[in-house]
Every structure is written in C-alpha cells, then in structure tokens.
Short mmCIF file of N, CA, C and O in Angstrom, two decimals:
data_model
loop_
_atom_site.label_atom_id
_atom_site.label_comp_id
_atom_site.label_asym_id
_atom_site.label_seq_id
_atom_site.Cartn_x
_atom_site.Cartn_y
_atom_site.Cartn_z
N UNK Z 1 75.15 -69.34 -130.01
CA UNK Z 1 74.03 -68.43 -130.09
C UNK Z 1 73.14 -68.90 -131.25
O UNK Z 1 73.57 -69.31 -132.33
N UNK Z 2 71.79 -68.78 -130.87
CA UNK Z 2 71.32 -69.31 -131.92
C UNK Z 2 70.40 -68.50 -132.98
O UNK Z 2 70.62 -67.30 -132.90
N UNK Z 3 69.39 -68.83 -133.99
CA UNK Z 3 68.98 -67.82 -134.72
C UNK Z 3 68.08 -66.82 -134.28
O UNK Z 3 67.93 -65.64 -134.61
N UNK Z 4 67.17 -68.02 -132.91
CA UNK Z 4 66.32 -66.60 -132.14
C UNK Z 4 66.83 -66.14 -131.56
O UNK Z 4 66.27 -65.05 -131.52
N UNK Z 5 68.15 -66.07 -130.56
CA UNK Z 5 68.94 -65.33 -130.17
C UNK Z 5 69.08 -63.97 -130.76
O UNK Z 5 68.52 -62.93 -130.40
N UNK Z 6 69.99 -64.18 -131.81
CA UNK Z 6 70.40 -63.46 -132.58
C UNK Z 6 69.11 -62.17 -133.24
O UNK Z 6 69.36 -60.96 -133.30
N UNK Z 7 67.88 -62.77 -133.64
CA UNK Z 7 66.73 -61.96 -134.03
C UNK Z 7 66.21 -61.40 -132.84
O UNK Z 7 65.37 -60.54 -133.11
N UNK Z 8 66.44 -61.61 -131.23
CA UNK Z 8 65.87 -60.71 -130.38
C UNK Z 8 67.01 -59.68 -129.91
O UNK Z 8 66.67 -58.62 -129.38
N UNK Z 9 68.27 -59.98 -130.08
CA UNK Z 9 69.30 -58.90 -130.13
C UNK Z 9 68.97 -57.98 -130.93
O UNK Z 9 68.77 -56.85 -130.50
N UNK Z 10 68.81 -58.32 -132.50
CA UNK Z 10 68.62 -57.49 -133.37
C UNK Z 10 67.22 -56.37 -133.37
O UNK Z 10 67.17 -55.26 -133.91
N UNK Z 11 66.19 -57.06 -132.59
CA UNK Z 11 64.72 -56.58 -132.31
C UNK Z 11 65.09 -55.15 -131.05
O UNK Z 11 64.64 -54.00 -130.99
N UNK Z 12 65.87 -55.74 -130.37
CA UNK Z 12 66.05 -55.02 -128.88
C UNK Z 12 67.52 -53.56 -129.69
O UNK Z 12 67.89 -52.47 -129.24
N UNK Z 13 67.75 -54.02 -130.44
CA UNK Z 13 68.40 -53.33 -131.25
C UNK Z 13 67.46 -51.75 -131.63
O UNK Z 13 67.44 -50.55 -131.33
N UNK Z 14 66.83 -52.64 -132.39
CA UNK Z 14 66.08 -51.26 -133.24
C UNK Z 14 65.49 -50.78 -132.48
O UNK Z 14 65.63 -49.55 -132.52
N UNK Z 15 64.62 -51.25 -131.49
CA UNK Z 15 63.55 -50.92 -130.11
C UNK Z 15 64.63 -49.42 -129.50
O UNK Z 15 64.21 -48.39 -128.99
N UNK Z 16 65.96 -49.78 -129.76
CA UNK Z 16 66.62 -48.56 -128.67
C UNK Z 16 66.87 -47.64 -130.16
O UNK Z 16 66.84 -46.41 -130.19
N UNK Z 17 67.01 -48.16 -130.86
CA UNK Z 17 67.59 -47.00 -131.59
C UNK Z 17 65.87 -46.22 -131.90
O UNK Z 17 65.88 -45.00 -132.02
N UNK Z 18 65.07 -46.65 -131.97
CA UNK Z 18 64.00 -45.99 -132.27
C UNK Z 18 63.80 -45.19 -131.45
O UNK Z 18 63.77 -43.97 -131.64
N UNK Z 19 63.63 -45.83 -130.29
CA UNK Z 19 63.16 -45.12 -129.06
C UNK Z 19 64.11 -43.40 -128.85
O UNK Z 19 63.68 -42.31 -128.47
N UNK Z 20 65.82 -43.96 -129.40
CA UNK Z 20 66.48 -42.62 -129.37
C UNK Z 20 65.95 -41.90 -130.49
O UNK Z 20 65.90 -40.69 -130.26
N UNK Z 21 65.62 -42.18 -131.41
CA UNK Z 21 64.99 -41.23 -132.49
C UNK Z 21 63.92 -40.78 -132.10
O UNK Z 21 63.54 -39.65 -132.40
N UNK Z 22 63.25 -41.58 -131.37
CA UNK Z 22 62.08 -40.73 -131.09
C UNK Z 22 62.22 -39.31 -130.09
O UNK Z 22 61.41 -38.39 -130.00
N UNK Z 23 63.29 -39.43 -129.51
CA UNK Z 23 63.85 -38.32 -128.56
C UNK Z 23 64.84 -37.29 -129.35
O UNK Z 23 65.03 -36.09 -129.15
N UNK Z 24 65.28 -38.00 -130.11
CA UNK Z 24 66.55 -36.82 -130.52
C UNK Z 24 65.77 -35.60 -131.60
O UNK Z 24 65.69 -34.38 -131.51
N UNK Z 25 65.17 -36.82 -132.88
CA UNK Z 25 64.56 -35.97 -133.98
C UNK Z 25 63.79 -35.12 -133.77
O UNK Z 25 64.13 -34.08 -134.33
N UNK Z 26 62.58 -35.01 -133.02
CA UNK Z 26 61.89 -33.63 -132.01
C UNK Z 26 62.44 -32.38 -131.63
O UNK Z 26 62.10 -31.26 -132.03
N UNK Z 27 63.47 -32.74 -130.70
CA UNK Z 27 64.31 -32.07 -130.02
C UNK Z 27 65.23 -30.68 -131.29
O UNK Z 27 65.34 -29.45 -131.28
N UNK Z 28 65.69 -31.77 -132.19
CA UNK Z 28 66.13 -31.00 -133.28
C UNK Z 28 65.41 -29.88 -134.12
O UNK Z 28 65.84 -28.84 -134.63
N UNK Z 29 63.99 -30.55 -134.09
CA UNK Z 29 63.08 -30.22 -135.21
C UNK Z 29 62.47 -28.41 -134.28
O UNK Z 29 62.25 -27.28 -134.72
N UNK Z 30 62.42 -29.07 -132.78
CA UNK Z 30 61.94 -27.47 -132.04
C UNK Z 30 63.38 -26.80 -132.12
O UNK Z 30 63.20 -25.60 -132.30
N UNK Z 31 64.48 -27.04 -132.06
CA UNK Z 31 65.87 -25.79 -132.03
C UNK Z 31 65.50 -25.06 -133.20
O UNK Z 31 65.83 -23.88 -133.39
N UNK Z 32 64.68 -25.88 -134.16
CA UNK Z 32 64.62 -25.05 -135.88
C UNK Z 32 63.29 -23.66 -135.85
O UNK Z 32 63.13 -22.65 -136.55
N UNK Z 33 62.51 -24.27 -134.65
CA UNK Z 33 61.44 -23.30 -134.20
C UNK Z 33 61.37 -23.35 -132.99
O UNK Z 33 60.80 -24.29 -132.44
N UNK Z 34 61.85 -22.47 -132.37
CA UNK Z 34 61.43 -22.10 -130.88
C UNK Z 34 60.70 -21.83 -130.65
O UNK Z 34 60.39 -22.35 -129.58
N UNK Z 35 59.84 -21.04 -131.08
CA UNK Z 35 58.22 -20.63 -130.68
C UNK Z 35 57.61 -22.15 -130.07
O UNK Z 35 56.88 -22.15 -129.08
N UNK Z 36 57.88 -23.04 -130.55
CA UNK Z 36 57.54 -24.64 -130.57
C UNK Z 36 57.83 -25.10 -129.30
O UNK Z 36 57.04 -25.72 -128.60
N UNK Z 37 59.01 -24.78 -128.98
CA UNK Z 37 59.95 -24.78 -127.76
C UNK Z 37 59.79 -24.02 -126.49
O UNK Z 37 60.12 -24.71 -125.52
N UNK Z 38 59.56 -23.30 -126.31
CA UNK Z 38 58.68 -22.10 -125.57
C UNK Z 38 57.28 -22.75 -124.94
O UNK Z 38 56.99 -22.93 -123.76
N UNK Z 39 56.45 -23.06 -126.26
CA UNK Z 39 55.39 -23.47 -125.75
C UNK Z 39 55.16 -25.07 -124.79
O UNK Z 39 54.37 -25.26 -123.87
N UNK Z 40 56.29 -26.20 -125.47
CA UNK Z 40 56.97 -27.09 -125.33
C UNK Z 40 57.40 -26.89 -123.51
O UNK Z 40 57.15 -27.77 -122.68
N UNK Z 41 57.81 -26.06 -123.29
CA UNK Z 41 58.11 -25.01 -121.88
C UNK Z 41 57.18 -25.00 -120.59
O UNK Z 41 57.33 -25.29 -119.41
N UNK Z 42 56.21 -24.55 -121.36
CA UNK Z 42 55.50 -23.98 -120.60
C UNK Z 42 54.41 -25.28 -120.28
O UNK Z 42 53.76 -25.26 -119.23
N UNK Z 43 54.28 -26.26 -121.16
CA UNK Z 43 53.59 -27.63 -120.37
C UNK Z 43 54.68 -28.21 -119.59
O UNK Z 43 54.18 -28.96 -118.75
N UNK Z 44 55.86 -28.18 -119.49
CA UNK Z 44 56.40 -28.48 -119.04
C UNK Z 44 56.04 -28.46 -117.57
O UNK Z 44 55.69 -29.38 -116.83
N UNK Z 45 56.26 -26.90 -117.29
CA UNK Z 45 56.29 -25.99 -116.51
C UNK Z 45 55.22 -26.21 -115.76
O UNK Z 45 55.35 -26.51 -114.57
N UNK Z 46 53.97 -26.07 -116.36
CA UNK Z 46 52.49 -26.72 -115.61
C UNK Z 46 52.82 -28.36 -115.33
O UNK Z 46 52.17 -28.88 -114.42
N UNK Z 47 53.39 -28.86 -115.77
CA UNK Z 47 53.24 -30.56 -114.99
C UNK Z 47 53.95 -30.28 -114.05
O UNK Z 47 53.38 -30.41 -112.96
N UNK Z 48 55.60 -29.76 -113.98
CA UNK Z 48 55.74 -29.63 -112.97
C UNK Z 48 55.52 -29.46 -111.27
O UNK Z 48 55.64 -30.23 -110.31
N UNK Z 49 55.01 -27.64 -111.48
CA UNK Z 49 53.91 -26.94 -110.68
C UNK Z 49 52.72 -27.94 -109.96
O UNK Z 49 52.46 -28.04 -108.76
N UNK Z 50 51.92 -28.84 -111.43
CA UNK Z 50 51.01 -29.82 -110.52
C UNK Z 50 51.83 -30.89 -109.69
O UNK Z 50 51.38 -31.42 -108.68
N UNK Z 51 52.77 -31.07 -110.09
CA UNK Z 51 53.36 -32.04 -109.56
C UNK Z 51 53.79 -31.72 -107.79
O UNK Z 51 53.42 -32.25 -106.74
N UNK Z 52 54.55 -30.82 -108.05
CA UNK Z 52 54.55 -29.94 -106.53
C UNK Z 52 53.63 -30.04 -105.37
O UNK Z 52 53.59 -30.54 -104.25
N UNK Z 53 52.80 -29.18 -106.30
CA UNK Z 53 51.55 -29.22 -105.44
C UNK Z 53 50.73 -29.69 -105.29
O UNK Z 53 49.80 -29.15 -104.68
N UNK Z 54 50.62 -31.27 -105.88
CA UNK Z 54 50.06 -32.65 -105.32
C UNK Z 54 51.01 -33.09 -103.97
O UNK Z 54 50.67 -33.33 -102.81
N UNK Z 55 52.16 -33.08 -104.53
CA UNK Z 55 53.07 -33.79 -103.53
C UNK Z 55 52.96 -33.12 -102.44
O UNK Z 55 52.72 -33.86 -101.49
N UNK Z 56 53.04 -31.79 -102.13
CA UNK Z 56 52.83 -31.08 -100.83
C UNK Z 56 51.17 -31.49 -100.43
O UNK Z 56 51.00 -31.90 -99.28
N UNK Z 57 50.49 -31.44 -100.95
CA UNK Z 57 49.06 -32.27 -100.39
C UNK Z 57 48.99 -33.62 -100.06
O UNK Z 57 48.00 -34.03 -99.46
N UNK Z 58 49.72 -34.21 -100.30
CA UNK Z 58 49.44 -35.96 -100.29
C UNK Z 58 49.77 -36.06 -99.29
O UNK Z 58 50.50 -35.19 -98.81
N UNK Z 59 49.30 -37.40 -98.41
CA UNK Z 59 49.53 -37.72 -97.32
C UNK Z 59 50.70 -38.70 -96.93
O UNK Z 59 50.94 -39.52 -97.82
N UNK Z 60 51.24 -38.78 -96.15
CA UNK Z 60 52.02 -39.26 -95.98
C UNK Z 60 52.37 -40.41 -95.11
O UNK Z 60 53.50 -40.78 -94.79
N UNK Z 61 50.75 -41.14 -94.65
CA UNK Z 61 50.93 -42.27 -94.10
C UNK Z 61 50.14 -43.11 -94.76
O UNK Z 61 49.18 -42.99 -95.52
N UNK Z 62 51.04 -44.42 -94.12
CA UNK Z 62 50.64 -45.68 -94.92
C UNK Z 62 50.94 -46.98 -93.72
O UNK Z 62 51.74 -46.43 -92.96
N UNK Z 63 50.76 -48.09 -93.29
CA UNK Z 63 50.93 -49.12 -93.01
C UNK Z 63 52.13 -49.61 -94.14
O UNK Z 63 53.19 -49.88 -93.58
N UNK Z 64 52.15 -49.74 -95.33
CA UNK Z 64 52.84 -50.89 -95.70
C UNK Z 64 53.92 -50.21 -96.32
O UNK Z 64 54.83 -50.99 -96.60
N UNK Z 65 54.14 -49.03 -96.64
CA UNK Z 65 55.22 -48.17 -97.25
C UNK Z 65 55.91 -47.37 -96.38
O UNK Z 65 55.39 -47.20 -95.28
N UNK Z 66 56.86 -46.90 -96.57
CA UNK Z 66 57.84 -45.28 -96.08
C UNK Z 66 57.29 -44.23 -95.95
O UNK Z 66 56.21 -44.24 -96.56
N UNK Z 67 57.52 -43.17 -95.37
CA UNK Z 67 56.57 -41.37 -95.51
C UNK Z 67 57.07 -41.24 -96.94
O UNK Z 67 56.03 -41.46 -97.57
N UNK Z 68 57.87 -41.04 -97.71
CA UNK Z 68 58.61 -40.85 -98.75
C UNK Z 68 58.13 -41.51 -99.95
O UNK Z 68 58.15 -40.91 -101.02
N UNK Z 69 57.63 -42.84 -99.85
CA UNK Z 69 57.08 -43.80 -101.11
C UNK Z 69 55.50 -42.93 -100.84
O UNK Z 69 54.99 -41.98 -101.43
N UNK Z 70 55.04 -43.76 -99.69
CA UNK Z 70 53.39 -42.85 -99.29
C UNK Z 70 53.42 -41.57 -100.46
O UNK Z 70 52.70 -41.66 -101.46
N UNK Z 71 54.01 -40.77 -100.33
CA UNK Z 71 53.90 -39.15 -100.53
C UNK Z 71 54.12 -39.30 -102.05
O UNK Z 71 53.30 -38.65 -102.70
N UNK Z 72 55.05 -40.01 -102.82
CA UNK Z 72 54.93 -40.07 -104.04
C UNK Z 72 53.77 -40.78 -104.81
O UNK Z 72 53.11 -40.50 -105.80
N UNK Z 73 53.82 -41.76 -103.96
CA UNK Z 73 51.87 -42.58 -104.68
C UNK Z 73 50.85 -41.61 -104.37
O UNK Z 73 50.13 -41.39 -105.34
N UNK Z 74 50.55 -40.97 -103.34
CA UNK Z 74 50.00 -40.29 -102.70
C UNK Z 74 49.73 -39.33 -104.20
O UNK Z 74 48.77 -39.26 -104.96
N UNK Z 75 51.09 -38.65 -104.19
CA UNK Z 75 51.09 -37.01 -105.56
C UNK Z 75 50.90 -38.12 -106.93
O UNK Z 75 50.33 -37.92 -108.01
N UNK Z 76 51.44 -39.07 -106.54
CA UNK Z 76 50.27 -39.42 -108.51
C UNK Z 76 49.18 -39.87 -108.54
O UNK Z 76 48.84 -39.52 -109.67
N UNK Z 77 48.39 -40.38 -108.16
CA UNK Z 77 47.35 -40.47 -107.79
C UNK Z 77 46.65 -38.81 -107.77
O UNK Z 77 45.80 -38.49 -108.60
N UNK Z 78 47.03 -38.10 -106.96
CA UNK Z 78 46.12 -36.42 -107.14
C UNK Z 78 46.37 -36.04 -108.81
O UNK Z 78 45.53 -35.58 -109.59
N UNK Z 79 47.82 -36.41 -109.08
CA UNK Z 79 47.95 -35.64 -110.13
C UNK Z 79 47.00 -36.67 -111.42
O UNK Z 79 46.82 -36.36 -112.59
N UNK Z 80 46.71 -37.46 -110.97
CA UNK Z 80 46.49 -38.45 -112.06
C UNK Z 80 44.68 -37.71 -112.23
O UNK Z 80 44.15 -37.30 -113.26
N UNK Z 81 44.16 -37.75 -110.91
CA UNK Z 81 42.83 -37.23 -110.52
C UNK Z 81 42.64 -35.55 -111.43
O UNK Z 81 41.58 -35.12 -111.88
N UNK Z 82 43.76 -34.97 -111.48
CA UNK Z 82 43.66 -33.66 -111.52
C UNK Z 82 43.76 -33.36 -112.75
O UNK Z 82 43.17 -32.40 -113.24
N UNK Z 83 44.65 -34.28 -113.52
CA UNK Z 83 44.81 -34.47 -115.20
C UNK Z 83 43.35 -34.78 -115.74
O UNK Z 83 42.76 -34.17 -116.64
N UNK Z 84 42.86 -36.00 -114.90
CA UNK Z 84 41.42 -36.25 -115.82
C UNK Z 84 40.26 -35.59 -115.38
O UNK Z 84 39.21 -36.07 -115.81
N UNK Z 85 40.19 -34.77 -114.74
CA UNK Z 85 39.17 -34.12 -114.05
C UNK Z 85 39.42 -32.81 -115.32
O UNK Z 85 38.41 -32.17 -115.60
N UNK Z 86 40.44 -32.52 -115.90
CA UNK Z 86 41.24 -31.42 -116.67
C UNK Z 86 40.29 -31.74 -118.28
O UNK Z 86 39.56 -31.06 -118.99
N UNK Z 87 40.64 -32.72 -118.29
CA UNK Z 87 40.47 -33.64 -120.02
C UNK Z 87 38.88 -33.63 -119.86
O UNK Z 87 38.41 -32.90 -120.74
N UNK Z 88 37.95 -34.13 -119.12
CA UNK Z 88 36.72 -34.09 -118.99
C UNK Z 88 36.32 -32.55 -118.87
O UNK Z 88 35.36 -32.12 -119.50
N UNK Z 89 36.79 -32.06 -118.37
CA UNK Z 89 36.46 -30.15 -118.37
C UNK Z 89 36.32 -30.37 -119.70
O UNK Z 89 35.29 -30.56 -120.36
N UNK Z 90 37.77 -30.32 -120.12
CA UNK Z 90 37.66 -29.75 -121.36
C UNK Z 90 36.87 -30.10 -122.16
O UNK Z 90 36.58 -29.29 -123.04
N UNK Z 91 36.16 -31.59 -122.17
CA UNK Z 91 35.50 -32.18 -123.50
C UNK Z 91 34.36 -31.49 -123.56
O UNK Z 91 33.83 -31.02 -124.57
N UNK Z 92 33.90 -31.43 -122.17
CA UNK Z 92 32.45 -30.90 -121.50
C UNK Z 92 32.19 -29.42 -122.16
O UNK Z 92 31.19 -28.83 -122.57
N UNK Z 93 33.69 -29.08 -122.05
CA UNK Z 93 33.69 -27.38 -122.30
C UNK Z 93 33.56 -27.27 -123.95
O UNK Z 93 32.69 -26.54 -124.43
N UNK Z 94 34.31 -27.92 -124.67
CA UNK Z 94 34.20 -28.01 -125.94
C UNK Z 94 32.92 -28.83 -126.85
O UNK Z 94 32.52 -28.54 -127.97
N UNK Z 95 32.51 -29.78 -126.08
CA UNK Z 95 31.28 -29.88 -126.54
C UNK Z 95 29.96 -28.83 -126.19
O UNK Z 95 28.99 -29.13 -126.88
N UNK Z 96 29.78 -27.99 -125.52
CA UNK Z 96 28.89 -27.28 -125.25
C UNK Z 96 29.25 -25.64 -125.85
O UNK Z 96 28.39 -24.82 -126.18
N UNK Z 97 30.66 -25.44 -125.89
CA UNK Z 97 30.82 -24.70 -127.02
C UNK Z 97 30.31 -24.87 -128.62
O UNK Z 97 29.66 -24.04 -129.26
N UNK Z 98 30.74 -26.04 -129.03
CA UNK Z 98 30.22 -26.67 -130.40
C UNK Z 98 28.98 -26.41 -130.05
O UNK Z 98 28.76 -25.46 -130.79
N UNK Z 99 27.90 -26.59 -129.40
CA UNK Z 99 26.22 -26.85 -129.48
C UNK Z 99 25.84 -25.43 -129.55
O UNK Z 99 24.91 -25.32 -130.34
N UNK Z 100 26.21 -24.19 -129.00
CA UNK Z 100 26.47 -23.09 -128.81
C UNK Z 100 26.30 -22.19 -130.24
O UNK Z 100 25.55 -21.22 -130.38
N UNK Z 101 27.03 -22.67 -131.08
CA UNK Z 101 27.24 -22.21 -131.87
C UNK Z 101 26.32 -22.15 -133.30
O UNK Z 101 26.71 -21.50 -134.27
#
C-alpha cells in the first residue's frame, strides 16, 4: 500500500465520519429543544404530502423506462417545479412586501 493509498483511506475516513456528525450532532441538539423538532416535523410533513401528490399526478408512460421509474421521474420533476415556483413566490412576495413598507 502506498502513501496515496493510505491518504485517500484516511480522506474517505473523515468524509464518513463528518458526514455522521453532520447527522448525529443536530439530531441531539433538537432532543435539547423540541419546539425545534416539531417544527423540524412539520417540513417534513409538507415534503412528504408534496411528494404524494406529485406522484399521484405524474404520468406514467414512457418509451424507454417502467410505469414505476416513469412515475418517480415523473413526481420529481413536479415536485422540483413546485419547490421553485414556491421560492420565487416567495422572493416576489417578500420583495414587494419590503417596497411596501
């Protein structure tokens, strides 16, 4: 084994352990506040919901895929549409609030 070996083990190393910190330490930090957690919830809860109910809208044919693959590209794609159609509201909405004022 040699020394770059050894330095991309060690790289792929920290890459996971970070990556678990980045999951665990959060997790901990909302048990200390639930209110955090709750709210944490409830986006949840809305991606879900969109998620649903893209997938029950999407279509389900395709030439080169399954009904099953179709229907999942199909629901991200809406949901992807439905997220940024969301983010532009909002900027739209918040900048014309700001001018408003």
């Amino acid at each position: 084994m040699s020394l770059i070996d050894l330095g991309l083990y060690a790289g792929y190393l920290l890459i996971f352990l970070c990556a678990i910190m980045a999951i665990v330490m959060p997790l901990i930090q909302s048990f200390s506040d639930p209110r955090s957690l709750v709210k944490s919830g409830i986006g949840v809860g809305i991606l879900v919901v969109v998620l649903l109910i893209t997938y029950v809208i999407a279509d389900g044919s395709s030439e080169g895929a399954s009904e099953t693959t179709s229907k999942m590209v199909g629901a991200g794609l809406l949901t992807m549409y439905f997220f940024v159609f969301a983010a532009v509201a909002g900027i739209v909405f918040t900048e014309i609030s700001k001018f408003l004022k």
